[in-house]
XYZ file of C-alpha atoms in Angstrom:
709
model
C 2.435 -14.495 -25.401
C 0.536 -15.416 -22.261
C 3.627 -15.077 -20.084
C 5.879 -17.175 -22.388
C 9.579 -16.161 -22.160
C 10.883 -14.999 -25.551
C 14.453 -14.816 -26.920
C 14.038 -12.403 -29.844
C 17.010 -11.958 -32.203
C 17.081 -9.285 -34.928
C 19.431 -10.689 -37.596
C 19.190 -8.009 -40.289
C 17.727 -4.583 -41.112
C 17.441 -3.319 -44.703
C 19.601 -0.290 -45.542
C 18.165 1.952 -48.298
C 21.561 2.918 -49.671
C 22.560 -0.724 -50.310
C 19.985 -1.545 -52.963
C 17.531 -4.439 -52.951
C 19.763 -6.905 -54.818
C 22.711 -6.381 -52.457
C 20.483 -6.609 -49.380
C 18.730 -9.727 -50.685
C 22.047 -11.486 -51.227
C 23.295 -10.386 -47.805
C 20.247 -11.678 -45.916
C 20.359 -14.942 -47.881
C 24.003 -15.423 -46.891
C 23.217 -14.726 -43.228
C 20.323 -17.197 -43.171
C 22.353 -19.936 -44.849
C 25.212 -19.470 -42.375
C 22.788 -19.691 -39.424
C 21.151 -22.819 -40.811
C 24.530 -24.467 -41.451
C 25.607 -23.702 -37.878
C 22.585 -25.582 -36.493
C 20.530 -22.557 -35.511
C 16.924 -23.677 -35.080
C 14.442 -20.844 -34.415
C 10.970 -21.636 -33.097
C 9.442 -18.870 -35.207
C 10.537 -16.502 -37.981
C 9.091 -12.935 -37.855
C 9.250 -10.696 -40.939
C 7.958 -7.113 -40.948
C 7.067 -5.206 -44.100
C 6.868 -5.848 -47.830
C 10.545 -5.216 -48.588
C 11.830 -7.572 -45.903
C 9.326 -10.246 -46.941
C 10.302 -9.946 -50.634
C 14.003 -10.212 -49.748
C 13.340 -13.277 -47.614
C 11.402 -14.959 -50.430
C 14.231 -14.291 -52.906
C 17.097 -15.126 -50.521
C 17.175 -18.843 -51.343
C 17.401 -19.826 -47.668
C 15.598 -23.136 -48.232
C 17.114 -24.775 -45.131
C 14.834 -22.666 -42.933
C 11.732 -23.732 -44.851
C 10.489 -26.079 -42.111
C 10.142 -23.368 -39.440
C 6.902 -21.445 -38.755
C 6.662 -17.990 -40.290
C 4.692 -14.835 -39.432
C 4.938 -12.060 -42.006
C 3.228 -8.930 -40.682
C 2.883 -5.295 -41.689
C 2.303 -6.345 -45.329
C 0.466 -4.006 -47.662
C -1.143 -6.858 -49.628
C -1.685 -10.617 -49.534
C 1.268 -12.546 -51.072
C 0.482 -13.781 -54.566
C -0.082 -17.529 -55.038
C 2.368 -17.392 -57.926
C 5.158 -16.087 -55.649
C 7.928 -18.671 -55.353
C 8.217 -19.065 -51.590
C 11.097 -21.062 -50.131
C 8.842 -21.731 -47.138
C 6.158 -24.365 -46.866
C 2.663 -23.221 -47.729
C 1.420 -24.434 -44.373
C 2.365 -23.301 -40.840
C 2.638 -19.719 -42.114
C 0.587 -16.627 -41.210
C 0.352 -13.391 -43.196
C -1.009 -10.272 -41.417
C -2.056 -7.470 -43.779
C -1.961 -3.810 -42.774
C -4.893 -2.631 -44.908
C -5.274 1.014 -45.829
C -8.607 2.604 -44.845
C -8.916 5.805 -46.886
C -12.301 6.844 -45.471
C -11.144 6.521 -41.827
C -7.996 8.522 -42.576
C -10.033 11.260 -44.263
C -12.222 11.310 -41.161
C -9.170 11.891 -38.944
C -7.642 14.473 -41.294
C -10.889 16.438 -41.433
C -11.062 16.310 -37.619
C -7.553 17.732 -37.189
C -7.624 20.189 -40.136
C -11.326 20.827 -40.848
C -10.628 23.551 -43.436
C -8.014 21.571 -45.405
C -9.350 20.310 -48.762
C -6.289 19.126 -50.719
C -4.229 16.101 -49.742
C -1.246 14.585 -51.523
C 0.466 11.192 -51.319
C 3.615 9.730 -52.896
C 3.247 6.717 -55.201
C 5.513 5.645 -58.069
C 3.601 2.787 -59.763
C 5.749 2.862 -62.909
C 8.964 2.026 -61.060
C 7.745 0.139 -58.002
C 5.358 -2.875 -58.241
C 4.370 -2.403 -54.595
C 3.327 1.192 -55.323
C 1.213 -0.107 -58.220
C -0.639 -2.392 -55.785
C -1.058 0.486 -53.313
C -2.358 2.743 -56.069
C -4.956 0.147 -57.096
C -6.041 -0.254 -53.452
C -6.372 3.501 -52.994
C -8.169 3.892 -56.329
C -10.729 1.220 -55.454
C -11.430 2.772 -52.050
C -11.655 6.306 -53.443
C -14.112 5.119 -56.108
C -16.391 3.827 -53.343
C -16.502 7.210 -51.581
C -19.172 9.801 -52.253
C -18.024 11.785 -55.359
C -20.025 14.782 -54.149
C -17.598 15.028 -51.233
C -14.335 13.354 -52.255
C -12.321 13.937 -55.470
C -10.126 11.039 -56.669
C -7.127 12.305 -58.625
C -4.663 9.526 -57.783
C -4.033 8.921 -61.479
C -3.718 12.706 -61.987
C -6.250 12.880 -64.806
C -6.851 16.499 -63.740
C -4.262 19.222 -64.153
C -3.045 21.231 -61.184
C -5.366 24.145 -61.922
C -8.371 21.852 -62.475
C -7.638 19.982 -59.258
C -7.137 23.192 -57.276
C -10.332 24.729 -58.637
C -12.359 21.600 -57.763
C -11.002 21.553 -54.198
C -11.638 25.252 -53.748
C -15.277 24.616 -54.669
C -15.671 22.396 -51.583
C -14.460 18.938 -52.620
C -11.859 17.038 -50.604
C -9.241 15.808 -53.087
C -6.372 13.322 -53.074
C -3.639 13.114 -55.745
C -0.284 11.364 -56.160
C 2.814 13.524 -56.230
C 5.027 11.148 -58.257
C 2.248 10.288 -60.714
C 1.499 13.943 -61.338
C 5.193 14.706 -61.855
C 5.405 12.106 -64.639
C 1.999 12.918 -66.150
C 1.484 14.600 -69.455
C -1.525 16.421 -67.975
C 0.486 18.935 -65.966
C 0.143 22.589 -66.872
C 2.175 23.859 -69.796
C 5.583 24.974 -68.691
C 5.000 23.584 -65.210
C 7.746 21.329 -63.787
C 6.378 19.603 -60.608
C 9.810 18.348 -59.538
C 11.041 21.899 -59.009
C 8.519 22.728 -56.272
C 8.241 19.329 -54.594
C 8.143 20.819 -51.124
C 5.755 23.539 -52.180
C 3.223 20.843 -52.994
C 3.762 19.244 -49.612
C 3.232 22.538 -47.784
C 0.310 23.734 -49.891
C -1.352 20.317 -49.856
C -1.345 18.227 -46.649
C 0.626 14.966 -47.266
C -0.422 11.447 -46.286
C 2.057 8.558 -46.736
C 0.666 5.079 -47.433
C 4.093 3.432 -47.576
C 7.577 3.550 -46.094
C 10.544 3.773 -48.449
C 13.557 6.004 -49.105
C 11.457 8.633 -50.929
C 8.883 9.135 -48.142
C 11.656 8.911 -45.551
C 13.534 11.684 -47.380
C 10.423 13.876 -47.471
C 9.565 13.246 -43.788
C 13.063 14.141 -42.616
C 13.397 17.291 -44.696
C 13.039 20.399 -42.458
C 10.817 22.092 -45.072
C 8.146 19.400 -44.745
C 5.152 20.573 -42.696
C 2.877 18.355 -40.615
C 1.868 15.187 -42.473
C -0.274 12.060 -41.963
C 0.694 8.412 -42.384
C -0.841 4.958 -42.213
C 2.513 3.474 -41.124
C 3.390 3.300 -37.443
C 7.101 3.768 -38.206
C 6.527 7.436 -38.974
C 4.609 8.315 -35.825
C 7.249 6.414 -33.820
C 10.104 8.408 -35.388
C 8.941 11.891 -36.464
C 7.410 14.633 -34.321
C 5.824 16.273 -37.388
C 3.758 13.141 -38.161
C 0.234 13.980 -36.993
C -0.974 10.370 -37.066
C -3.519 8.335 -38.973
C -5.939 5.440 -38.871
C -3.331 2.692 -38.578
C -1.971 -0.342 -36.860
C 0.486 0.996 -34.292
C 3.570 -0.869 -33.141
C 1.751 -1.875 -29.969
C -1.281 -3.216 -31.863
C 0.996 -5.064 -34.324
C 2.874 -6.695 -31.430
C -0.405 -7.901 -29.916
C -1.560 -9.280 -33.277
C 1.743 -11.150 -33.740
C 1.611 -12.515 -30.181
C -1.928 -13.829 -30.703
C -1.054 -15.521 -33.997
C 2.175 -17.002 -32.566
C 0.209 -18.491 -29.696
C -2.119 -20.126 -32.233
C 0.779 -21.429 -34.375
C 2.391 -23.088 -31.346
C -0.997 -24.677 -30.637
C -0.973 -26.249 -34.124
C -3.805 -24.119 -35.505
C -2.293 -23.612 -39.006
C -0.449 -26.909 -39.533
C -2.418 -27.762 -42.697
C -2.519 -24.481 -44.627
C -1.378 -20.859 -44.340
C -3.716 -18.199 -42.961
C -4.191 -14.514 -43.704
C -5.392 -11.924 -41.162
C -5.882 -8.172 -41.018
C -4.029 -6.038 -38.500
C -5.991 -4.319 -35.725
C -6.294 -0.580 -36.363
C -7.392 2.550 -34.548
C -7.246 6.331 -34.711
C -3.802 7.386 -33.495
C -2.672 10.988 -32.955
C 0.768 12.369 -32.074
C 0.140 15.010 -29.408
C 3.549 16.642 -29.886
C 2.589 17.474 -33.490
C -0.830 19.072 -32.841
C -0.752 20.434 -29.306
C -0.224 23.980 -30.590
C -3.290 23.849 -32.862
C -5.817 21.699 -30.962
C -6.944 21.144 -27.382
C -6.942 17.577 -26.133
C -10.466 17.975 -24.803
C -11.712 18.781 -28.330
C -10.539 15.428 -29.743
C -12.934 12.468 -29.875
C -12.731 10.099 -26.902
C -11.921 7.080 -29.107
C -8.680 8.648 -30.383
C -5.477 7.120 -28.982
C -3.213 10.066 -28.190
C 0.544 9.507 -27.995
C 2.966 11.352 -25.697
C 0.268 13.334 -23.873
C 0.490 13.913 -20.158
C -2.460 13.447 -17.857
C -2.434 17.175 -17.083
C -2.915 17.968 -20.793
C -5.502 15.239 -21.496
C -7.642 16.054 -18.432
C -6.673 19.590 -17.334
C -9.710 20.173 -15.098
C -9.252 16.883 -13.250
C -5.519 17.546 -12.985
C -6.111 20.960 -11.392
C -8.637 19.417 -8.999
C -6.233 16.636 -8.003
C -3.333 19.058 -7.613
C -5.312 21.429 -5.388
C -6.845 18.552 -3.399
C -3.519 16.835 -2.790
C -1.872 20.128 -1.877
C -4.593 21.026 0.616
C -4.619 17.493 1.967
C -0.849 17.522 2.373
C -0.956 20.875 4.162
C -3.791 19.680 6.399
C -2.036 16.446 7.306
C 1.246 18.246 7.915
C -0.416 20.828 10.166
C -2.299 18.142 12.053
C 0.753 15.997 12.726
C 2.846 18.999 13.730
C 0.195 19.925 16.282
C 0.017 16.316 17.466
C 3.807 16.092 17.801
C 3.951 19.326 19.776
C 1.098 18.235 21.994
C 2.655 14.802 22.528
C 5.975 16.453 23.384
C 4.288 18.631 25.996
C 2.397 15.648 27.383
C 5.551 13.511 27.574
C 7.341 16.322 29.371
C 4.529 16.490 31.933
C 4.570 12.699 32.325
C 8.328 12.670 32.887
C 7.967 15.418 35.456
C 5.215 13.493 37.246
C 7.305 10.307 37.178
C 10.269 12.110 38.712
C 8.078 13.575 41.436
C 6.522 10.175 42.152
C 9.962 8.538 42.265
C 11.163 11.125 44.753
C 8.102 10.439 46.866
C 8.718 6.687 46.820
C 12.397 7.157 47.691
C 11.325 8.768 50.945
C 8.615 6.252 51.870
C 10.437 5.105 54.996
C 11.114 8.662 56.109
C 7.504 9.493 55.350
C 6.204 6.603 57.458
C 8.467 7.583 60.330
C 7.182 11.108 60.017
C 3.572 9.891 60.040
C 4.086 7.802 63.175
C 5.741 10.707 64.902
C 3.514 13.562 63.863
C 0.097 12.022 63.272
C -2.450 10.353 65.491
C -1.993 6.649 66.121
C -4.367 4.814 68.407
C -4.261 1.424 70.036
C -7.416 -0.370 71.105
C -9.003 -3.699 71.931
C -12.329 -5.262 71.056
C -14.261 -6.915 73.909
C -16.514 -9.952 73.652
C -19.510 -7.745 74.457
C -18.823 -5.732 71.272
C -17.170 -2.673 72.714
C -14.153 -0.863 71.378
C -11.884 0.435 74.142
C -9.309 3.035 73.094
C -6.281 3.259 75.325
C -4.910 6.727 74.519
C -6.979 8.593 75.314
C -9.096 6.077 77.166
C -12.517 5.811 75.633
C -15.084 3.024 75.497
C -17.638 2.968 72.700
C -20.089 0.358 71.425
C -19.616 -1.189 67.995
C -22.772 0.495 66.632
C -21.658 3.925 67.863
C -18.191 3.315 66.463
C -19.579 2.471 63.029
C -21.560 5.726 63.001
C -18.244 7.576 63.071
C -17.254 5.830 59.796
C -18.220 6.809 56.250
C -21.299 4.680 55.273
C -19.429 3.125 52.360
C -16.918 1.415 54.694
C -19.200 0.451 57.627
C -19.956 -3.103 56.507
C -16.304 -3.757 55.742
C -15.161 -2.601 59.203
C -17.985 -4.541 60.883
C -16.739 -7.740 59.224
C -13.189 -7.035 60.466
C -14.316 -6.390 64.054
C -16.407 -9.602 64.075
C -13.555 -11.825 62.765
C -13.251 -14.922 64.991
C -10.408 -16.917 63.413
C -6.857 -16.191 64.643
C -4.895 -14.031 62.227
C -4.197 -10.525 61.008
C -7.029 -8.487 59.500
C -6.587 -5.134 57.743
C -8.901 -2.451 56.437
C -8.719 1.146 55.236
C -11.564 3.568 55.739
C -12.567 7.196 55.788
C -13.961 8.474 59.058
C -13.300 9.981 62.489
C -11.737 8.613 65.675
C -13.827 10.648 68.116
C -17.511 11.690 67.822
C -17.993 14.754 65.606
C -14.267 14.802 64.894
C -12.617 15.606 61.595
C -12.705 12.762 59.126
C -9.455 11.395 57.760
C -8.120 8.344 56.017
C -7.149 5.569 58.443
C -5.689 2.116 58.274
C -6.890 -0.375 60.891
C -5.132 -3.633 61.788
C -6.745 -6.251 64.024
C -4.764 -9.108 65.594
C -6.952 -12.063 66.582
C -5.325 -14.659 68.840
C -6.558 -17.613 70.866
C -5.594 -17.709 74.560
C -4.541 -20.964 76.311
C -7.989 -21.150 77.915
C -9.567 -21.097 74.439
C -10.883 -17.548 74.600
C -10.461 -15.144 71.698
C -8.487 -11.944 72.217
C -8.676 -9.032 69.797
C -6.150 -6.181 69.836
C -5.517 -3.558 67.224
C -4.231 -0.149 66.274
C -5.375 2.597 63.956
C -3.136 5.114 62.194
C -3.854 8.091 60.002
C -2.804 7.536 56.367
C -3.772 10.869 54.822
C -0.247 11.436 53.502
C -0.092 7.953 51.998
C -3.400 8.548 50.231
C -2.035 11.806 48.848
C 1.008 9.946 47.481
C -1.234 7.225 46.017
C -3.301 9.892 44.337
C -0.092 11.316 42.838
C 0.887 7.897 41.511
C -2.567 7.378 40.015
C -2.378 10.776 38.317
C 1.080 9.925 36.911
C -0.238 6.636 35.597
C -3.198 8.449 34.040
C -0.897 10.901 32.259
C 1.283 8.027 31.054
C -1.763 6.135 29.794
C -2.949 9.251 27.930
C 0.468 9.614 26.294
C 0.471 5.952 25.255
C -3.051 6.305 23.871
C -1.996 9.325 21.820
C 0.987 7.381 20.450
C -1.353 4.543 19.466
C -3.638 7.123 17.879
C -0.825 8.571 15.713
C 0.307 5.073 14.738
C -3.234 4.005 13.807
C -3.882 7.171 11.801
C -0.580 6.814 9.915
C -1.474 3.240 8.964
C -5.034 4.027 7.886
C -4.060 7.091 5.866
C -1.204 5.338 4.049
C -3.437 2.997 1.974
C -5.739 5.600 0.281
C -2.881 8.099 -0.015
C -0.710 5.477 -1.777
C -3.656 4.788 -4.124
C -3.996 8.473 -5.059
C -0.241 9.039 -5.501
C 0.147 5.765 -7.420
C -2.562 6.578 -9.946
C -1.261 10.143 -10.284
C 2.250 8.856 -11.091
C 0.867 6.258 -13.507
C -1.310 8.592 -15.506
C 1.402 11.302 -15.696
C 3.977 8.889 -17.136
C 5.115 10.198 -20.591
C 3.867 8.028 -23.441
C 1.241 6.319 -21.289
C -1.980 5.852 -23.280
C -5.145 5.730 -21.196
C -8.469 4.315 -22.374
C -11.781 5.869 -21.346
C -12.836 2.876 -19.240
C -9.447 2.871 -17.520
C -9.750 6.600 -16.841
C -13.163 6.077 -15.234
C -11.766 3.276 -13.047
C -8.814 5.438 -11.969
C -11.049 8.437 -11.311
C -13.412 6.294 -9.211
C -10.456 4.893 -7.231
C -9.075 8.399 -6.590
C -12.501 9.688 -5.477
C -13.015 6.679 -3.182
C -9.549 7.072 -1.649
C -10.162 10.796 -1.180
C -13.461 10.047 0.597
C -11.673 7.588 2.901
C -9.052 10.218 3.761
C -11.750 12.813 4.459
C -13.508 10.358 6.814
C -10.248 9.694 8.686
C -9.544 13.417 9.017
C -13.104 14.030 10.265
C -12.609 11.334 12.929
C -9.317 12.920 13.987
C -10.874 16.400 14.241
C -13.800 14.957 16.192
C -11.455 13.376 18.764
C -9.538 16.638 19.017
C -12.760 18.522 19.817
C -13.773 15.926 22.399
C -10.370 15.679 24.123
C -9.836 19.446 24.193
C -13.409 20.144 25.335
C -13.874 22.547 22.412
C -17.084 20.918 21.224
C -19.934 23.415 20.913
C -23.443 22.051 20.561
C -26.625 23.784 19.406
C -29.258 21.720 21.199
C -32.922 22.192 20.446
C -35.997 19.951 20.076
C -36.490 17.923 16.859
C -39.031 15.385 15.683
C -37.403 11.948 15.692
C -39.066 11.194 12.361
C -37.350 14.230 10.725
C -33.956 13.367 12.208
C -33.990 9.758 10.996
C -35.285 10.621 7.524
C -32.518 13.225 7.227
C -29.881 10.557 7.958
C -31.503 8.016 5.591
C -31.534 10.520 2.731
C -27.914 11.432 3.379
C -26.815 7.755 3.314
C -28.912 6.722 0.296
C -25.838 6.115 -1.893
C -24.251 3.835 0.724
C -27.473 1.817 0.981
C -27.576 1.478 -2.808
C -23.902 0.448 -2.947
C -24.569 -2.359 -0.418
C -27.921 -3.257 -2.037
C -29.363 -2.984 1.477
C -32.937 -4.070 2.139
C -33.935 -1.164 4.393
C -36.793 -1.581 6.877
C -38.015 1.460 8.846
C -40.091 0.870 12.010
C -41.627 4.212 12.892
C -42.795 5.145 16.340
C -45.098 8.016 17.215
C -44.990 10.880 14.720
C -44.912 13.442 17.552
C -41.895 11.906 19.331
C -39.293 14.580 20.013
C -35.815 14.716 21.526
C -33.563 17.624 22.478
C -30.291 17.249 20.508
C -27.795 18.930 18.208
C -28.912 17.867 14.716
C -25.417 17.632 13.207
C -24.009 15.631 16.115
C -27.042 13.319 16.146
C -26.467 12.740 12.400
C -22.837 11.753 13.075
C -23.948 9.338 15.824
C -26.465 7.549 13.599
C -24.160 7.588 10.537
C -21.384 5.911 12.549
C -23.722 3.228 13.896
C -25.313 2.537 10.474
C -21.890 2.563 8.773
C -20.654 -0.003 11.311
C -23.704 -2.177 10.607
C -23.141 -2.033 6.820
C -19.436 -2.791 7.272
C -20.090 -6.105 9.036
C -23.134 -7.185 7.007
C -23.274 -8.974 3.675
C -24.423 -7.023 0.636
C -28.135 -7.405 0.094
C -28.846 -8.136 3.778
C -31.640 -6.536 5.763
C -31.120 -3.446 7.956
C -33.860 -2.249 10.329
C -33.940 1.344 11.616
C -36.630 2.809 13.831
C -37.627 4.130 17.227
C -39.957 3.298 20.078
C -41.548 5.396 22.808
C -40.934 4.406 26.411
C -42.223 5.945 29.615
C -39.740 8.804 29.679
C -37.320 8.033 26.864
C -37.138 7.636 23.093
C -35.167 4.549 22.003
C -33.712 4.783 18.496
C -32.388 1.441 17.261
C -30.352 0.052 14.353
C -30.617 -3.725 13.859
C -28.475 -5.640 11.346
C -28.182 -9.276 10.280
C -24.381 -9.232 10.175
C -21.672 -11.301 11.834
C -22.581 -10.302 15.398
C -20.291 -10.129 18.449
C -19.491 -12.293 21.425
C -19.560 -10.972 25.022
C -15.922 -9.880 25.034
C -16.287 -8.001 21.752
C -19.385 -6.226 23.096
C -17.395 -5.018 26.125
C -14.691 -3.590 23.841
C -16.928 -2.273 21.039
C -16.986 1.330 22.349
C -13.272 1.516 23.146
C -11.172 3.822 21.017
C -9.265 2.150 18.153
C -10.886 -1.228 18.823
C -11.611 -3.204 15.646
C -13.358 -6.573 15.703
C -11.598 -7.351 12.410
C -8.070 -5.824 12.522
C -7.668 -6.300 8.742
C -10.772 -4.295 7.834
C -10.654 -0.695 6.620
C -11.279 1.887 9.351
C -9.832 3.609 12.403
C -11.880 1.913 15.120
C -13.269 5.288 16.235
C -16.838 5.252 14.902
C -18.670 3.672 17.853
C -16.400 5.401 20.389
C -17.209 8.816 18.891
C -20.916 7.974 18.759
C -20.947 6.975 22.465
C -19.097 10.079 23.641
C -21.305 12.367 21.542
C -24.455 10.726 22.882
C -23.287 11.109 26.482
C -22.406 14.774 25.868
C -26.061 15.348 24.938
C -27.370 13.475 27.987
C -28.038 10.195 26.187
C -26.459 6.771 26.080
C -25.933 3.835 23.691
C -26.643 0.185 24.468
C -25.627 -2.874 22.471
C -27.190 -6.316 22.153
C -25.566 -8.896 19.903
C -25.325 -12.595 19.213
C -22.449 -14.100 17.266
C -23.521 -15.100 13.763
C -26.999 -13.497 14.024
C -26.380 -9.748 14.072
C -26.338 -6.782 16.426
C -28.750 -4.129 17.705
C -27.479 -0.710 18.814
C -29.951 1.477 20.714
C -29.486 5.234 21.222
C -31.524 6.439 24.223
C -32.520 10.076 24.853
C -35.040 11.577 27.243
C -38.405 12.373 25.696
C -38.983 16.059 25.030
C -42.541 16.899 26.068
C -44.745 19.589 24.459
C -44.930 21.627 27.663
C -41.149 21.668 27.768
C -41.167 23.249 24.328
C -43.471 26.036 25.539
């Protein structure tokens, strides 16, 4: 009841073998004892005609001031009934019998069955008399050309059988026929009670010791009922058009909520129970397929695999293949990471050994390599002392690699006292072999104020080799760390859709779980969406594997830009519709052509457009087009989304970077697009302004007509 905590106490259940008078006295005694002890319930719930009659006759007048809900009644209580409860603040919920709906269900399950029997004893049971009148009135309203009403057994067995064999669907009462004078001569119906039940399909409109005895007897075949108690308790109860226990509980909860709100403080109210077609799958699964039943039937105790076998097979195969694919992928990643880590550790050990011997290495360099001392004169000459050689500054710079000439010139021309250092690649003598050198210049001021410049130069080839080794080790370590981040990111991104698929699969395979059509469609849509997300993640992973392992094979040939873009737009039509995107296409020249791999170009543009849709509001404008430049074709995608600041633009093409870390995705889309474009000789540029949107431009060289020939 809208989240209200409930303390529900069941104080008494009627036992058939006690008799009504004994049970009535017993429940009256219990109620009086509870009232005398100060027990004050907020609400009294009574289920069924027998329990309600016993409560009315119990004489428990001390509980008369408490609200009452009597539900599961076969008829509205008579005004002449002497109730110990107040007429107001009481609700009666009637479980009406719908003969036509039950015939509809029975004909659906057993289309060739024409004779149906029920059990009513109106001469001995007043409640059965009311039920008989209800059934009679409803049968009289049905089409007599289709349905035969023999509840009062005015036809003999042979007459009834002959009429049903002619095509009519008949209903008669077993107890009434047994006591009728119209039975065939010499025919004793009580002797073949179970024969009637097996030859004529039974439907029970009530619950008492007689119907309970018949339902529990092993000779009783499948039967129908309008009472939920039978379908809850017996596997041979096919079902019926009824108010199930679940529907009754919801009806009671709704009425209780209204009572506590004071809705019926002035006078009692009467309602009808909610009803629906309800079928027990365990009773009919050997004679009917679930797919052949109408969609509006509520089916009890049916597994998802039986209700939707095709979808179940699809999900089973998909999840199996997905699990095998993921397992194989991660095994390969683990093995590759292990090999990479082993190489990194080996490189680290080698680098450490090199660093341990730095001092010995430097001593070795000073002893076995060329070291030169020199001085720089005020007239811009460099004078080497061993061997003695004098060379002008301009000639000296010509011996240096052009990249380092300006740097060394600045060092030579330093005028402030101090130590100046520089590394360069060049030769010491004209036309000599070029090596790596480190130069140190000491500038000092003499007492007379003049500047003196002295220096030395030493070969550092070995040091450069060691530095290169360190850089390579760091590169291997960085690659290993990036792969670890990759595995972590993929595990996180795959967990959410995989949990969704597994969760829905567990939910819908729970025994006894009843699924509505709209719920099934929602679950199916969620599973399909999660599967699509997993496929996208796996595609990104395979793409990176191709790129990193240099296994990418491209089939490059010339295409019209117009055809390429229209191909992508057609492929992404559903995504545009889902985002309600206002698409604007700015076409360039119809003859514009570029030389690309069509599939890879499609991936590039899909990733860029998908990124634009991801960070744009639904219904916003997206512009796609191309323009012809002097020697290039610029294909652009412009959105009106959230935009990026300068720092985000610098990181946009980095692997695993996400502007919004809480958004769905791996952070690989733009990175993959950039690397693919560069592999085909193109590039991608980005222009963006925070809060106004972004423009991504893919640039390829124009493919001219003569190039095609």
